[in-house]
CSV table of C-alpha atoms in Angstrom, one decimal:
chain,number,residue,atom,x,y,z
A,1,MET,CA,-31.6,20.3,9.7
A,2,ARG,CA,-28.5,18.0,11.0
A,3,GLU,CA,-25.1,19.2,11.9
A,4,ILE,CA,-21.9,17.5,11.7
A,5,SER,CA,-18.7,18.1,13.6
A,6,ILE,CA,-15.4,17.1,11.8
A,7,GLN,CA,-13.5,14.8,13.5
A,8,LYS,CA,-9.5,14.0,13.4
A,9,ASN,CA,-10.1,11.5,11.0
A,10,GLU,CA,-12.4,13.2,8.7
A,11,ALA,CA,-10.0,16.3,8.3
A,12,GLY,CA,-7.6,16.9,5.8
A,13,GLN,CA,-10.2,16.2,2.8
A,14,ARG,CA,-12.0,18.4,0.7
A,15,MET,CA,-15.4,19.1,1.7
A,16,ASP,CA,-17.3,17.7,-1.5
A,17,LYS,CA,-15.1,14.2,-0.8
A,18,PHE,CA,-16.6,14.3,2.8
A,19,LEU,CA,-20.0,14.9,1.6
A,20,ALA,CA,-19.9,12.0,-1.2
A,21,LYS,CA,-18.9,9.7,1.5
A,22,TYR,CA,-21.4,10.9,4.1
A,23,LEU,CA,-24.5,11.3,1.3
A,24,ASN,CA,-23.1,7.8,-0.2
A,25,LYS,CA,-26.6,7.6,-2.4
A,26,ALA,CA,-26.7,11.7,-3.5
A,27,PRO,CA,-25.6,12.3,-6.7
A,28,LYS,CA,-22.8,14.8,-7.0
A,29,SER,CA,-24.6,17.6,-8.6
A,30,PHE,CA,-27.4,17.6,-5.9
A,31,PHE,CA,-25.0,18.7,-2.7
A,32,TYR,CA,-23.0,21.0,-5.2
A,33,LYS,CA,-26.6,22.7,-6.2
A,34,MET,CA,-27.5,22.7,-2.1
A,35,MET,CA,-24.2,24.6,-1.5
A,36,ARG,CA,-24.8,26.9,-3.9
A,37,LYS,CA,-28.6,27.6,-2.2
A,38,LYS,CA,-26.7,27.8,1.2
A,39,ASN,CA,-28.5,24.6,1.9
A,40,ILE,CA,-25.3,23.0,3.0
A,41,THR,CA,-22.9,25.5,4.9
A,42,LEU,CA,-19.4,25.3,6.8
A,43,ASN,CA,-18.8,27.0,9.5
A,44,GLY,CA,-22.2,29.4,9.2
A,45,LYS,CA,-20.7,30.5,5.6
A,46,LYS,CA,-21.3,29.3,1.8
A,47,ALA,CA,-19.2,26.7,0.6
A,48,VAL,CA,-18.1,25.8,-2.7
A,49,GLY,CA,-16.9,22.3,-2.2
A,50,ASN,CA,-12.9,22.5,-2.6
A,51,GLU,CA,-12.7,23.6,1.4
A,52,GLN,CA,-9.7,21.6,3.1
A,53,LEU,CA,-11.8,20.6,5.8
A,54,LYS,CA,-10.0,20.9,9.7
A,55,GLN,CA,-10.7,19.1,12.7
A,56,GLY,CA,-13.7,21.0,14.8
A,57,ASP,CA,-15.3,22.5,11.5
A,58,VAL,CA,-19.1,22.1,11.6
A,59,ILE,CA,-21.2,21.5,8.6
A,60,LYS,CA,-24.8,22.0,8.6
A,61,LEU,CA,-27.6,20.5,6.2
A,62,PHE,CA,-30.3,22.5,6.2
A,63,LEU,CA,-32.6,19.9,5.0
A,64,ALA,CA,-35.5,17.8,5.7
A,65,GLU,CA,-34.2,14.7,7.7
A,66,GLU,CA,-36.1,12.4,5.5
A,67,THR,CA,-34.4,14.0,2.9
A,68,ILE,CA,-31.0,13.4,4.3
A,69,GLU,CA,-31.9,9.5,5.4
A,70,ASN,CA,-33.1,8.7,1.9
A,71,PHE,CA,-29.4,9.8,1.0
A,72,ILE,CA,-27.8,7.5,3.1
A,73,ASP,CA,-26.9,3.9,2.5
A,74,HIS,CA,-26.7,2.9,5.9
A,75,SER,CA,-26.4,-0.7,5.1
A,76,GLN,CA,-23.1,-0.6,4.1
A,77,PHE,CA,-21.9,0.7,7.5
A,78,SER,CA,-24.0,-1.4,10.2
A,79,LYS,CA,-21.9,-3.0,12.2
A,80,LYS,CA,-24.4,-6.4,11.8
A,81,LYS,CA,-23.8,-6.2,7.6
A,82,ALA,CA,-20.2,-5.1,7.7
A,83,SER,CA,-18.7,-7.8,10.4
A,84,SER,CA,-21.0,-10.7,8.1
A,85,ALA,CA,-19.4,-9.4,5.0
A,86,ARG,CA,-15.6,-9.7,6.3
A,87,LYS,CA,-16.5,-13.4,7.6
A,88,GLN,CA,-18.0,-14.2,4.0
A,89,THR,CA,-14.9,-13.1,2.5
A,90,ALA,CA,-12.2,-13.8,5.1
A,91,VAL,CA,-11.2,-17.4,4.8
A,92,LYS,CA,-9.5,-17.8,7.9
A,93,LYS,CA,-8.6,-15.3,11.0
A,94,VAL,CA,-5.2,-14.0,10.3
A,95,GLN,CA,-3.1,-12.5,13.5
A,96,LEU,CA,-1.3,-9.7,11.9
A,97,ASP,CA,2.7,-9.7,12.3
A,98,ILE,CA,2.7,-6.0,13.8
A,99,LEU,CA,6.2,-4.4,13.6
A,100,TYR,CA,5.6,-1.0,15.2
A,101,GLU,CA,2.6,0.6,16.1
A,102,ASP,CA,1.4,4.5,17.2
A,103,GLU,CA,-1.7,6.6,17.5
A,104,ALA,CA,-1.6,7.0,13.3
A,105,ALA,CA,0.3,4.5,11.6
A,106,VAL,CA,1.0,0.7,12.0
A,107,PHE,CA,3.8,-1.2,10.3
A,108,ILE,CA,3.2,-4.9,9.1
A,109,ASN,CA,5.2,-7.5,8.2
A,110,LYS,CA,3.5,-8.9,5.6
A,111,PRO,CA,3.5,-12.7,5.1
A,112,VAL,CA,4.1,-14.8,1.2
A,113,GLY,CA,0.4,-14.6,0.0
A,114,MET,CA,-1.1,-12.4,0.8
A,115,LEU,CA,-2.7,-9.7,-1.1
A,116,SER,CA,-1.8,-6.1,0.0
A,117,GLN,CA,-4.9,-4.8,-1.6
A,118,LYS,CA,-8.1,-6.3,-3.1
A,119,ALA,CA,-7.4,-7.3,-7.1
A,120,SER,CA,-11.2,-7.9,-7.4
A,121,PRO,CA,-14.6,-7.5,-5.4
A,122,THR,CA,-14.5,-11.0,-3.9
A,123,ASP,CA,-10.6,-11.0,-2.6
A,124,THR,CA,-9.6,-10.5,1.3
A,125,SER,CA,-6.4,-8.1,1.5
A,126,LEU,CA,-4.3,-6.5,4.3
A,127,VAL,CA,-6.6,-4.3,4.3
A,128,GLU,CA,-9.8,-5.7,5.2
A,129,TYR,CA,-7.4,-8.0,7.9
A,130,PHE,CA,-6.1,-4.3,9.5
A,131,ILE,CA,-9.1,-2.8,9.4
A,132,ASP,CA,-10.6,-6.0,11.3
A,133,TYR,CA,-7.6,-5.3,13.7
A,134,LEU,CA,-8.4,-1.9,14.1
A,135,LEU,CA,-12.2,-2.6,15.2
A,136,GLU,CA,-11.4,-5.5,17.2
A,137,ASN,CA,-9.1,-3.8,19.2
A,138,GLY,CA,-11.2,-0.3,19.3
A,139,LYS,CA,-9.0,1.6,17.5
A,140,ILE,CA,-12.0,2.7,15.2
A,141,THR,CA,-15.7,2.5,15.0
A,142,GLU,CA,-17.9,0.9,12.7
A,143,GLU,CA,-19.3,4.7,12.5
A,144,GLU,CA,-16.2,6.5,11.8
A,145,LEU,CA,-15.9,3.8,8.9
A,146,HIS,CA,-18.7,5.5,7.2
A,147,THR,CA,-16.2,8.5,6.4
A,148,PHE,CA,-13.1,7.1,6.6
A,149,HIS,CA,-11.2,3.9,5.3
A,150,PRO,CA,-8.1,3.3,7.0
A,151,SER,CA,-5.9,1.3,4.4
A,152,VAL,CA,-2.1,0.6,3.3
A,153,CYS,CA,0.2,3.2,1.9
A,154,ASN,CA,2.2,1.0,-0.2
A,155,ARG,CA,1.8,-2.6,-2.1
A,156,LEU,CA,3.9,-5.5,-2.4
A,157,ASP,CA,3.4,-8.6,-4.8
A,158,ARG,CA,1.4,-11.3,-3.6
A,159,ASN,CA,4.3,-13.3,-3.2
A,160,THR,CA,6.7,-10.7,-1.5
A,161,SER,CA,6.8,-10.6,1.6
A,162,GLY,CA,8.0,-7.7,4.5
A,163,ILE,CA,7.2,-4.1,5.6
A,164,VAL,CA,3.7,-2.4,4.9
A,165,ALA,CA,2.7,0.7,6.0
A,166,ALA,CA,-0.6,1.2,6.9
A,167,GLY,CA,-2.5,4.8,8.1
A,168,LYS,CA,-4.9,5.0,10.9
A,169,THR,CA,-5.6,8.3,10.7
A,170,LEU,CA,-6.3,10.5,7.1
A,171,GLN,CA,-3.4,12.6,7.9
A,172,ALA,CA,-0.8,9.4,8.3
A,173,LEU,CA,-2.4,8.0,5.2
A,174,GLN,CA,-1.5,10.6,3.2
A,175,GLY,CA,1.7,11.6,4.8
A,176,LEU,CA,3.3,7.9,4.5
A,177,SER,CA,1.6,8.3,0.7
A,178,GLU,CA,3.1,10.9,-0.3
A,179,MET,CA,6.9,9.9,1.2
A,180,PHE,CA,6.9,7.0,-0.5
A,181,ARG,CA,5.9,8.8,-3.8
A,182,ASP,CA,8.4,11.4,-3.4
A,183,ARG,CA,11.1,8.4,-2.4
A,184,THR,CA,12.0,10.3,0.8
A,185,LEU,CA,11.1,7.2,2.4
A,186,LYS,CA,14.4,4.6,1.6
A,187,LYS,CA,13.1,1.3,0.9
A,188,TYR,CA,15.4,-2.0,1.1
A,189,TYR,CA,14.7,-5.7,0.2
A,190,LEU,CA,16.3,-8.9,0.6
A,191,CYS,CA,17.1,-11.5,-1.8
A,192,LEU,CA,18.6,-14.6,-3.3
A,193,VAL,CA,19.9,-14.7,-6.8
A,194,LYS,CA,21.1,-17.2,-9.0
A,195,GLY,CA,24.7,-17.0,-9.4
A,196,GLN,CA,27.4,-15.0,-8.1
A,197,VAL,CA,27.2,-11.8,-8.0
A,198,LYS,CA,30.8,-10.4,-7.6
A,199,GLU,CA,30.3,-6.5,-6.8
A,200,ASN,CA,28.2,-4.2,-5.7
A,201,GLN,CA,26.4,-1.7,-8.5
A,202,ARG,CA,23.3,0.9,-9.3
A,203,ILE,CA,21.9,-0.1,-12.2
A,204,HIS,CA,19.8,2.3,-14.4
A,205,GLY,CA,17.4,1.2,-17.4
A,206,TYR,CA,13.8,1.6,-18.8
A,207,LEU,CA,10.6,-0.7,-17.3
A,208,VAL,CA,8.4,-1.5,-20.7
A,209,LYS,CA,5.0,-2.8,-19.1
A,210,ASN,CA,2.9,-4.8,-21.1
A,211,LYS,CA,-0.7,-4.3,-19.4
A,212,LYS,CA,-2.3,-6.9,-21.2
A,213,THR,CA,0.5,-9.6,-19.7
A,214,ASN,CA,1.0,-7.4,-16.5
A,215,LYS,CA,4.6,-8.5,-17.4
A,216,VAL,CA,7.7,-5.9,-17.6
A,217,THR,CA,11.2,-5.6,-19.6
A,218,VAL,CA,14.1,-4.2,-18.8
A,219,SER,CA,16.1,-2.3,-21.5
A,220,GLN,CA,19.1,-0.3,-21.2
A,221,LYS,CA,18.5,2.1,-23.9
A,222,LYS,CA,15.4,4.4,-23.9
A,223,PRO,CA,12.6,3.1,-25.8
A,224,ALA,CA,10.8,5.1,-28.5
A,225,GLU,CA,8.9,7.8,-27.2
A,226,GLN,CA,5.6,6.0,-28.5
A,227,ILE,CA,4.8,3.1,-26.7
A,228,LYS,CA,2.0,1.2,-28.9
A,229,ASP,CA,-0.5,-2.0,-28.0
A,230,GLY,CA,-1.0,-1.6,-24.4
A,231,LYS,CA,2.6,-0.9,-23.3
A,232,GLU,CA,4.4,2.1,-21.4
A,233,ALA,CA,7.6,2.8,-20.4
A,234,SER,CA,9.2,3.9,-17.2
A,235,ALA,CA,12.8,4.8,-16.2
A,236,ILE,CA,14.2,3.0,-13.1
A,237,ASP,CA,16.7,2.8,-10.7
A,238,THR,CA,18.0,-0.1,-8.8
A,239,GLU,CA,21.1,-0.3,-6.2
A,240,TYR,CA,22.3,-3.6,-4.8
A,241,LYS,CA,25.0,-4.4,-2.3
A,242,VAL,CA,26.5,-8.0,-1.8
A,243,LEU,CA,26.0,-9.4,1.5
A,244,ALA,CA,27.1,-12.9,0.8
A,245,ARG,CA,27.9,-15.7,-1.9
A,246,ASN,CA,28.9,-18.8,-2.9
A,247,ARG,CA,29.5,-20.4,-6.4
A,248,GLU,CA,26.0,-21.0,-7.2
A,249,THR,CA,23.9,-18.3,-5.4
A,250,THR,CA,24.2,-14.6,-3.9
A,251,LEU,CA,22.2,-12.8,-1.4
A,252,LEU,CA,21.6,-9.2,-1.7
A,253,GLU,CA,20.3,-6.1,-0.1
A,254,VAL,CA,18.4,-3.7,-2.6
A,255,HIS,CA,17.7,-0.5,-2.5
A,256,LEU,CA,15.0,0.6,-4.5
A,257,ILE,CA,15.4,4.0,-5.7
A,258,THR,CA,12.0,4.5,-7.8
A,259,GLY,CA,9.7,1.9,-7.4
A,260,LYS,CA,7.6,0.6,-10.3
A,261,THR,CA,5.6,-2.7,-10.8
A,262,HIS,CA,8.2,-5.9,-10.7
A,263,GLN,CA,11.2,-3.5,-10.7
A,264,ILE,CA,13.5,-5.7,-8.9
A,265,ARG,CA,12.8,-8.5,-10.1
A,266,ALA,CA,12.7,-7.9,-13.7
A,267,HIS,CA,15.8,-5.6,-13.4
A,268,LEU,CA,18.0,-8.5,-11.6
A,269,ALA,CA,16.8,-11.0,-14.2
A,270,SER,CA,18.1,-8.7,-16.9
A,271,ILE,CA,21.9,-9.0,-15.8
A,272,GLY,CA,21.6,-12.6,-15.6
A,273,HIS,CA,20.9,-12.8,-11.9
A,274,PRO,CA,17.2,-14.0,-11.7
A,275,ILE,CA,15.7,-14.3,-7.6
A,276,ALA,CA,15.2,-17.8,-6.5
A,277,GLY,CA,11.3,-19.0,-6.8
A,278,ASP,CA,10.3,-16.2,-9.4
A,279,TYR,CA,9.0,-18.5,-12.3
A,280,LYS,CA,7.7,-15.2,-14.2
A,281,TYR,CA,11.1,-13.4,-14.3
A,282,GLY,CA,13.6,-16.3,-13.3
A,283,ASN,CA,15.3,-19.7,-14.3
A,284,ARG,CA,12.7,-23.0,-14.4
A,285,SER,CA,15.5,-25.4,-13.6
A,286,PHE,CA,16.9,-23.2,-10.8
A,287,ASN,CA,13.4,-23.0,-9.2
A,288,ASP,CA,12.4,-26.6,-10.0
A,289,ALA,CA,15.5,-27.7,-7.8
A,290,LEU,CA,14.7,-25.7,-4.9
A,291,LYS,CA,11.1,-26.1,-5.0
A,292,LYS,CA,11.8,-30.0,-4.9
A,293,GLU,CA,14.3,-29.7,-2.2
A,294,TYR,CA,12.5,-27.1,-0.1
A,295,GLY,CA,9.5,-26.9,-1.3
A,296,LEU,CA,9.5,-22.9,-2.3
A,297,ARG,CA,6.4,-22.0,-4.2
A,298,SER,CA,7.5,-18.1,-4.5
A,299,GLN,CA,10.4,-15.7,-5.0
A,300,LEU,CA,12.7,-15.0,-2.4
A,301,LEU,CA,12.2,-11.1,-2.1
A,302,HIS,CA,11.8,-9.5,1.1
A,303,ALA,CA,11.1,-5.7,1.9
A,304,TYR,CA,13.0,-5.8,5.2
A,305,ARG,CA,13.8,-2.2,6.0
A,306,LEU,CA,12.7,1.4,6.0
A,307,GLU,CA,14.5,4.4,6.8
A,308,PHE,CA,12.2,7.8,7.2
A,309,PRO,CA,13.9,11.3,7.1
A,310,GLU,CA,14.5,13.2,9.6
A,311,ASN,CA,11.5,15.9,9.2
A,312,CYS,CA,8.7,14.0,9.3
A,313,GLU,CA,5.6,16.2,10.3
A,314,GLY,CA,2.1,15.7,11.4
A,315,ASP,CA,0.7,12.7,12.4
A,316,ILE,CA,3.8,11.0,11.7
A,317,LYS,CA,6.4,13.2,13.2
A,318,GLN,CA,6.8,10.5,15.7
A,319,LEU,CA,8.7,8.5,12.6
A,320,SER,CA,11.3,11.2,12.1
A,321,GLY,CA,14.8,9.3,11.8
A,322,LYS,CA,13.5,5.7,12.7
A,323,ILE,CA,14.7,2.7,10.9
A,324,LEU,CA,11.9,-0.7,11.3
A,325,LYS,CA,13.3,-4.0,10.1
A,326,ALA,CA,11.2,-7.2,9.5
A,327,PRO,CA,12.8,-10.7,10.0
A,328,VAL,CA,12.8,-13.2,6.7
A,329,PRO,CA,10.3,-15.6,6.7
A,330,ALA,CA,11.3,-19.1,8.2
A,331,LEU,CA,11.6,-20.4,5.0
A,332,PHE,CA,13.9,-17.7,3.1
A,333,GLU,CA,16.2,-18.2,6.2
A,334,GLN,CA,16.2,-21.9,5.9
A,335,ILE,CA,17.2,-21.8,2.1
A,336,CYS,CA,20.1,-19.1,2.5
A,337,LYS,CA,21.5,-21.0,5.8
A,338,ALA,CA,21.7,-24.0,3.7
A,339,GLN,CA,23.2,-22.0,0.9
A,340,GLY,CA,25.7,-21.1,3.2
A,341,VAL,CA,24.8,-17.1,2.5
A,342,MET,CA,23.2,-16.2,5.9
């Protein structure tokens, strides 16, 4: 028999999800059968698997130790192998730019060129660097990674810089992710665009995504209800404010009201003001000139400010009413100053 006491980072998830992580080699049918036969119990009572675990709950496995061990793949969680795997995938040691940290959450200023999350199994992303940061600073143990994986709550394109939120606890991950999803957390970006934008505006449209090309187009009219050939449509809203401008470029503050793939880049390009350095949606001759003069190789788009609602709860209650800002990258600042808009 084995007794498992639920810790803070394991609380808040369904019991069957926890068991799938703990008995990571067992088929789900096995632990559902064991729960039905009361060979796996929760707080001394029969469980069905959909119970939300709380800190201090006790799960008992009335199974032979050999059976339990056969269903646990320890190779995934040994410190030596986990550290070795990270060293093999990490190209170099990265010093994270931490903007804010408390017991539950961390906010990181992601640089251009870094993935927020893996795009393929061989990638190293901000998530891996974040977990290494927590391990090295003793804020999580390899054993805790067995049943809980800290992660990021929002994603930025590889070549977009700025604030990424990350959760150190399951409750923080869930709370932050919900705020991003429900749009109660306000997100603001800075970008340098081609041309002279003369007035502030809120623009509405429909974003049509082509899954095959991973590129989106913007339409002011609602597209047909049935989108075929691997395409799907979403309503989008983007609000921008002019901060400074000259004859050639404008520095904008963009409020991302909805949050879809490439929304800001595609939306601004659709109104004739593509983002500087954006070859996917932008103006090639404009970008080539900036590349030649400044070495610019990515879009000048920076997630620079988050504004939290006043009523955050649970592990993230200390974020209530906070405003977090991330300084722009050096090249972004250099180009804007040279253009006379910063």
